[in-house]
Amino acid sequence: MDCPSLPPGWKKEEVIRKSGLSAGKSDVYYYSPKGKKFRSKPQLSRYLGNTVDLGCFDFRTGKMMPGKMQKNKQRLRNENLTINKGKPDLNTGLPIRQTASIFKQPVTKVVNHPSNKVKTDLQRATEQPRQLFWEKRLKGLSASDITEEVLRSMELPKGLTSLGPDTSDETLLSAISSALHMSSSPITGQTTSAAEKNPAIWLNTSQPLCKAFIVTDQDIREQEQKVIQARRCLEDALMVDRMARASESSRDSEDKAA
C-alpha cells in the first residue's frame, strides 16, 4: 500500500508470519520508488537523510505521531535532569570522621561480623532471590542477524511441556536456554506435582518452567547425529569457499600476467 507520510512513490508492506513460535505476528517493510527494501527505521533514516524528518514517524503504522516525539523529548529531558543531579560516589577509601577538630581522623571499617549468622553463612550470602516467572519478560523479543532479519526460532521436543500461567513454547525456550547457561546443576524441570497445582508457591526457581522430563540414550544419539551433520555441512561450505578463493586468486594472477 502507499505510504502518504513518506515522499511520493514509497510503498508499505505488512507480512504475517505463518509458522514458528511467532506465528500470527507481522513484519513491516518499506520500499523506495526504485524498489529498495527497508526493514527498520534506522535503515530508512540513513537512506532519506535530511530530506524527511522521521522524528515522529511510527515505523509500524506508517504515520506521523507528534505525541510520540513529545514523549521522547520529555524522556530525554528527565534523563538529563537525572544526570545533572550528580554522579554516585565511587570512592572506595575509608570514610573520614567529620568532627569539630580541624584534623581528619580515620574511622575503623568493620567488614566481618562473626556474631551475625547471615553474614557468616557463605551459601546464604551468595544466594540471590529470584523473581517468579521472570522469563515472561522476554516474551515477544526475537533475535536477528546483521541484516536485521529475524532468525528462525528453535522447535522444542514434544516431551517438553510448559508449566505456569499463560506460558508458551517461546517462554519455555527462554527458560531452558537461561538455565543451561546460568546453572551448573542438572536440568530436570519441576519434579514436584504440587508445582502444577500452585506454581506460585511450589515452583523451583532454579529449574525452567516445564514439567519433569528425562533425556534418554536415544535422544542423545539423535542429537549427536545432528551435530555430526551440522559439522559436515560446515566443512563442505568452508571447502567450497576455499576453492572459490583459490580460483579467484589464480584468475587474478593470469590477468596480471596477461
Tab-separated table of C-alpha atoms in Angstrom:
chain	number	residue	atom	x	y	z
A	1	MET	CA	0.000	0.000	0.000
A	2	ASP	CA	1.043	3.639	-0.479
A	3	CYS	CA	2.587	5.475	2.476
A	4	PRO	CA	1.385	9.121	2.476
A	5	SER	CA	3.769	10.088	5.304
A	6	LEU	CA	6.778	9.462	3.034
A	7	PRO	CA	7.583	11.069	-0.335
A	8	PRO	CA	5.507	10.015	-3.367
A	9	GLY	CA	6.238	6.534	-4.672
A	10	TRP	CA	7.038	4.916	-1.315
A	11	LYS	CA	5.204	1.674	-0.501
A	12	LYS	CA	4.487	-0.077	2.813
A	13	GLU	CA	4.123	-3.864	3.181
A	14	GLU	CA	2.956	-5.852	6.212
A	15	VAL	CA	3.714	-9.595	6.180
A	16	ILE	CA	2.041	-12.016	8.626
A	17	ARG	CA	4.269	-14.814	9.960
A	18	LYS	CA	2.700	-18.195	9.227
A	19	SER	CA	4.987	-20.588	11.151
A	20	GLY	CA	7.283	-20.832	14.160
A	21	LEU	CA	6.777	-19.640	17.714
A	22	SER	CA	5.940	-16.117	16.497
A	23	ALA	CA	3.208	-17.217	14.070
A	24	GLY	CA	0.462	-14.601	13.768
A	25	LYS	CA	2.763	-11.645	14.327
A	26	SER	CA	3.628	-9.292	11.496
A	27	ASP	CA	6.741	-7.689	9.983
A	28	VAL	CA	6.642	-4.268	8.318
A	29	TYR	CA	8.768	-3.359	5.280
A	30	TYR	CA	9.068	-0.215	3.165
A	31	TYR	CA	10.020	0.059	-0.495
A	32	SER	CA	11.508	3.114	-2.174
A	33	PRO	CA	10.332	4.235	-5.632
A	34	LYS	CA	13.369	2.347	-7.013
A	35	GLY	CA	12.325	-0.885	-5.257
A	36	LYS	CA	14.901	-0.871	-2.426
A	37	LYS	CA	13.639	-2.730	0.676
A	38	PHE	CA	13.973	-1.341	4.220
A	39	ARG	CA	13.440	-3.463	7.343
A	40	SER	CA	13.884	-0.891	10.137
A	41	LYS	CA	13.555	2.789	10.928
A	42	PRO	CA	17.345	3.354	11.257
A	43	GLN	CA	17.851	1.999	7.718
A	44	LEU	CA	15.083	4.255	6.443
A	45	SER	CA	16.531	7.280	8.231
A	46	ARG	CA	20.023	6.698	6.841
A	47	TYR	CA	18.663	6.428	3.309
A	48	LEU	CA	16.433	9.517	3.419
A	49	GLY	CA	18.927	11.662	5.333
A	50	ASN	CA	17.718	15.209	5.935
A	51	THR	CA	15.102	15.113	3.179
A	52	VAL	CA	12.392	13.838	5.560
A	53	ASP	CA	12.112	14.371	9.324
A	54	LEU	CA	11.373	10.919	10.803
A	55	GLY	CA	11.478	12.063	14.429
A	56	CYS	CA	7.755	11.395	14.985
A	57	PHE	CA	7.378	8.705	12.294
A	58	ASP	CA	5.939	5.410	13.576
A	59	PHE	CA	7.574	2.602	11.577
A	60	ARG	CA	4.847	0.024	12.243
A	61	THR	CA	1.808	2.136	11.336
A	62	GLY	CA	3.485	4.332	8.722
A	63	LYS	CA	2.014	7.502	10.234
A	64	MET	CA	3.448	10.627	11.778
A	65	MET	CA	2.835	10.638	15.557
A	66	PRO	CA	3.622	14.095	17.027
A	67	GLY	CA	2.649	12.904	20.527
A	68	LYS	CA	5.313	10.205	20.369
A	69	MET	CA	8.005	12.793	19.635
A	70	GLN	CA	6.889	14.897	22.601
A	71	LYS	CA	7.120	11.863	24.900
A	72	ASN	CA	10.669	11.155	23.659
A	73	LYS	CA	11.692	14.752	24.291
A	74	GLN	CA	10.215	14.620	27.797
A	75	ARG	CA	12.063	11.360	28.490
A	76	LEU	CA	15.376	12.852	27.305
A	77	ARG	CA	14.748	15.955	29.423
A	78	ASN	CA	14.144	13.811	32.518
A	79	GLU	CA	17.286	11.777	31.843
A	80	ASN	CA	19.359	14.960	31.534
A	81	LEU	CA	17.970	16.254	34.821
A	82	THR	CA	18.850	12.955	36.499
A	83	ILE	CA	22.409	13.096	35.158
A	84	ASN	CA	22.871	16.725	36.217
A	85	LYS	CA	21.856	15.975	39.794
A	86	GLY	CA	25.232	14.387	40.414
A	87	LYS	CA	27.147	11.182	39.963
A	88	PRO	CA	27.310	8.479	42.654
A	89	ASP	CA	30.310	8.496	44.943
A	90	LEU	CA	32.556	5.650	43.788
A	91	ASN	CA	35.353	6.373	46.256
A	92	THR	CA	36.454	3.119	47.953
A	93	GLY	CA	38.654	4.774	50.577
A	94	LEU	CA	37.955	4.668	54.295
A	95	PRO	CA	35.278	7.070	55.493
A	96	ILE	CA	36.554	10.083	57.356
A	97	ARG	CA	35.049	11.161	60.670
A	98	GLN	CA	33.962	14.799	60.440
A	99	THR	CA	34.447	16.253	63.930
A	100	ALA	CA	34.960	19.646	65.409
A	101	SER	CA	38.693	19.061	65.170
A	102	ILE	CA	40.494	20.620	62.234
A	103	PHE	CA	42.324	17.304	61.653
A	104	LYS	CA	40.640	14.447	59.758
A	105	GLN	CA	40.530	11.241	61.783
A	106	PRO	CA	40.136	7.826	60.085
A	107	VAL	CA	37.240	5.561	61.025
A	108	THR	CA	37.644	1.805	61.531
A	109	LYS	CA	35.745	-0.050	58.820
A	110	VAL	CA	34.230	-3.330	60.069
A	111	VAL	CA	33.587	-5.884	57.327
A	112	ASN	CA	33.423	-9.076	59.434
A	113	HIS	CA	30.506	-9.864	61.720
A	114	PRO	CA	31.207	-13.238	63.412
A	115	SER	CA	28.124	-12.921	65.588
A	116	ASN	CA	25.862	-12.386	62.595
A	117	LYS	CA	24.866	-15.828	61.234
A	118	VAL	CA	23.512	-14.451	57.962
A	119	LYS	CA	26.723	-12.661	57.023
A	120	THR	CA	28.991	-15.550	58.053
A	121	ASP	CA	26.995	-18.139	56.104
A	122	LEU	CA	28.663	-18.035	52.672
A	123	GLN	CA	25.922	-20.052	50.981
A	124	ARG	CA	23.176	-17.703	52.139
A	125	ALA	CA	25.329	-14.653	51.423
A	126	THR	CA	25.907	-15.623	47.761
A	127	GLU	CA	22.345	-16.817	47.090
A	128	GLN	CA	20.252	-14.115	45.440
A	129	PRO	CA	16.441	-14.078	45.391
A	130	ARG	CA	14.823	-14.788	42.044
A	131	GLN	CA	11.632	-13.394	40.610
A	132	LEU	CA	8.919	-15.905	39.736
A	133	PHE	CA	8.128	-16.262	36.021
A	134	TRP	CA	10.833	-13.720	35.098
A	135	GLU	CA	11.193	-15.466	31.724
A	136	LYS	CA	7.857	-13.964	30.655
A	137	ARG	CA	9.585	-10.596	30.356
A	138	LEU	CA	11.357	-11.960	27.276
A	139	LYS	CA	8.034	-12.691	25.570
A	140	GLY	CA	7.752	-11.019	22.171
A	141	LEU	CA	11.512	-10.492	21.769
A	142	SER	CA	13.367	-12.221	18.939
A	143	ALA	CA	16.956	-12.345	17.716
A	144	SER	CA	18.043	-11.009	14.319
A	145	ASP	CA	21.173	-11.273	12.201
A	146	ILE	CA	23.431	-8.469	10.957
A	147	THR	CA	20.935	-7.623	8.202
A	148	GLU	CA	18.189	-7.284	10.851
A	149	GLU	CA	16.458	-10.393	9.502
A	150	VAL	CA	14.587	-12.227	12.280
A	151	LEU	CA	16.190	-15.604	12.966
A	152	ARG	CA	14.051	-18.713	12.837
A	153	SER	CA	13.135	-19.971	16.294
A	154	MET	CA	14.009	-23.441	17.523
A	155	GLU	CA	11.371	-26.136	17.768
A	156	LEU	CA	11.207	-27.826	21.163
A	157	PRO	CA	10.875	-31.627	21.515
A	158	LYS	CA	7.394	-32.992	22.120
A	159	GLY	CA	8.377	-34.279	25.561
A	160	LEU	CA	8.790	-30.752	26.953
A	161	THR	CA	5.575	-29.292	28.345
A	162	SER	CA	5.400	-25.725	29.667
A	163	LEU	CA	4.222	-25.019	33.210
A	164	GLY	CA	2.722	-21.935	34.812
A	165	PRO	CA	0.085	-19.318	33.967
A	166	ASP	CA	-0.026	-18.067	30.379
A	167	THR	CA	3.214	-19.799	29.373
A	168	SER	CA	4.118	-20.670	25.785
A	169	ASP	CA	6.814	-22.531	23.875
A	170	GLU	CA	8.631	-19.236	23.399
A	171	THR	CA	8.721	-18.639	27.168
A	172	LEU	CA	9.828	-22.233	27.788
A	173	LEU	CA	12.658	-21.893	25.264
A	174	SER	CA	13.933	-18.766	27.045
A	175	ALA	CA	13.734	-20.512	30.421
A	176	ILE	CA	15.657	-23.598	29.273
A	177	SER	CA	18.329	-21.527	27.495
A	178	SER	CA	18.859	-19.392	30.605
A	179	ALA	CA	19.047	-22.456	32.870
A	180	LEU	CA	21.633	-24.142	30.638
A	181	HIS	CA	23.855	-21.037	30.572
A	182	MET	CA	23.476	-19.837	34.161
A	183	SER	CA	23.159	-23.019	36.204
A	184	SER	CA	25.731	-25.777	36.770
A	185	SER	CA	23.174	-28.214	38.212
A	186	PRO	CA	21.264	-30.765	36.063
A	187	ILE	CA	18.140	-29.508	34.265
A	188	THR	CA	15.231	-31.770	35.237
A	189	GLY	CA	12.196	-29.455	35.162
A	190	GLN	CA	9.699	-29.118	38.004
A	191	THR	CA	9.838	-32.506	39.742
A	192	THR	CA	7.023	-31.926	42.278
A	193	SER	CA	3.412	-32.435	41.260
A	194	ALA	CA	2.368	-29.615	43.599
A	195	ALA	CA	4.041	-27.114	41.262
A	196	GLU	CA	1.389	-27.860	38.623
A	197	LYS	CA	-1.460	-27.053	41.038
A	198	ASN	CA	0.014	-23.922	42.599
A	199	PRO	CA	3.249	-22.850	40.842
A	200	ALA	CA	3.386	-19.519	42.673
A	201	ILE	CA	4.169	-21.388	45.935
A	202	TRP	CA	5.867	-24.664	44.964
A	203	LEU	CA	7.826	-23.544	41.905
A	204	ASN	CA	11.545	-24.401	41.968
A	205	THR	CA	13.182	-21.189	40.679
A	206	SER	CA	16.424	-22.987	39.796
A	207	GLN	CA	14.602	-25.101	37.186
A	208	PRO	CA	12.881	-23.962	33.955
A	209	LEU	CA	9.113	-23.594	33.649
A	210	CYS	CA	8.366	-27.093	32.377
A	211	LYS	CA	7.183	-30.413	33.704
A	212	ALA	CA	9.723	-33.060	34.707
A	213	PHE	CA	11.356	-34.801	31.742
A	214	ILE	CA	14.008	-37.468	31.132
A	215	VAL	CA	16.702	-37.393	28.440
A	216	THR	CA	17.058	-40.921	27.045
A	217	ASP	CA	20.006	-42.511	25.270
A	218	GLN	CA	18.037	-42.321	22.036
A	219	ASP	CA	17.679	-38.546	22.438
A	220	ILE	CA	21.445	-38.242	22.968
A	221	ARG	CA	22.220	-40.324	19.869
A	222	GLU	CA	19.827	-38.271	17.735
A	223	GLN	CA	21.440	-35.046	18.958
A	224	GLU	CA	24.910	-36.432	18.196
A	225	GLN	CA	23.796	-37.196	14.636
A	226	LYS	CA	22.517	-33.635	14.240
A	227	VAL	CA	25.845	-32.244	15.449
A	228	ILE	CA	27.782	-34.517	13.049
A	229	GLN	CA	25.544	-33.444	10.158
A	230	ALA	CA	25.991	-29.767	11.026
A	231	ARG	CA	29.777	-30.184	11.140
A	232	ARG	CA	29.763	-31.882	7.738
A	233	CYS	CA	27.707	-29.074	6.239
A	234	LEU	CA	30.090	-26.514	7.729
A	235	GLU	CA	33.101	-28.443	6.396
A	236	ASP	CA	31.566	-28.555	2.887
A	237	ALA	CA	30.800	-24.827	2.993
A	238	LEU	CA	34.358	-23.990	4.058
A	239	MET	CA	35.776	-26.218	1.311
A	240	VAL	CA	33.639	-24.536	-1.359
A	241	ASP	CA	34.670	-21.099	-0.088
A	242	ARG	CA	38.365	-22.087	-0.077
A	243	MET	CA	38.142	-23.399	-3.661
A	244	ALA	CA	36.342	-20.254	-4.806
A	245	ARG	CA	39.037	-18.055	-3.242
A	246	ALA	CA	41.801	-20.145	-4.845
A	247	SER	CA	40.110	-19.950	-8.256
A	248	GLU	CA	39.667	-16.191	-7.949
A	249	SER	CA	43.301	-15.757	-6.891
A	250	SER	CA	44.593	-17.783	-9.855
A	251	ARG	CA	42.338	-15.816	-12.227
A	252	ASP	CA	43.735	-12.539	-10.905
A	253	SER	CA	47.268	-13.848	-11.382
A	254	GLU	CA	46.547	-14.803	-15.009
A	255	ASP	CA	45.028	-11.372	-15.687
A	256	LYS	CA	48.115	-9.658	-14.290
A	257	ALA	CA	50.421	-11.888	-16.345
A	258	ALA	CA	48.413	-11.123	-19.494
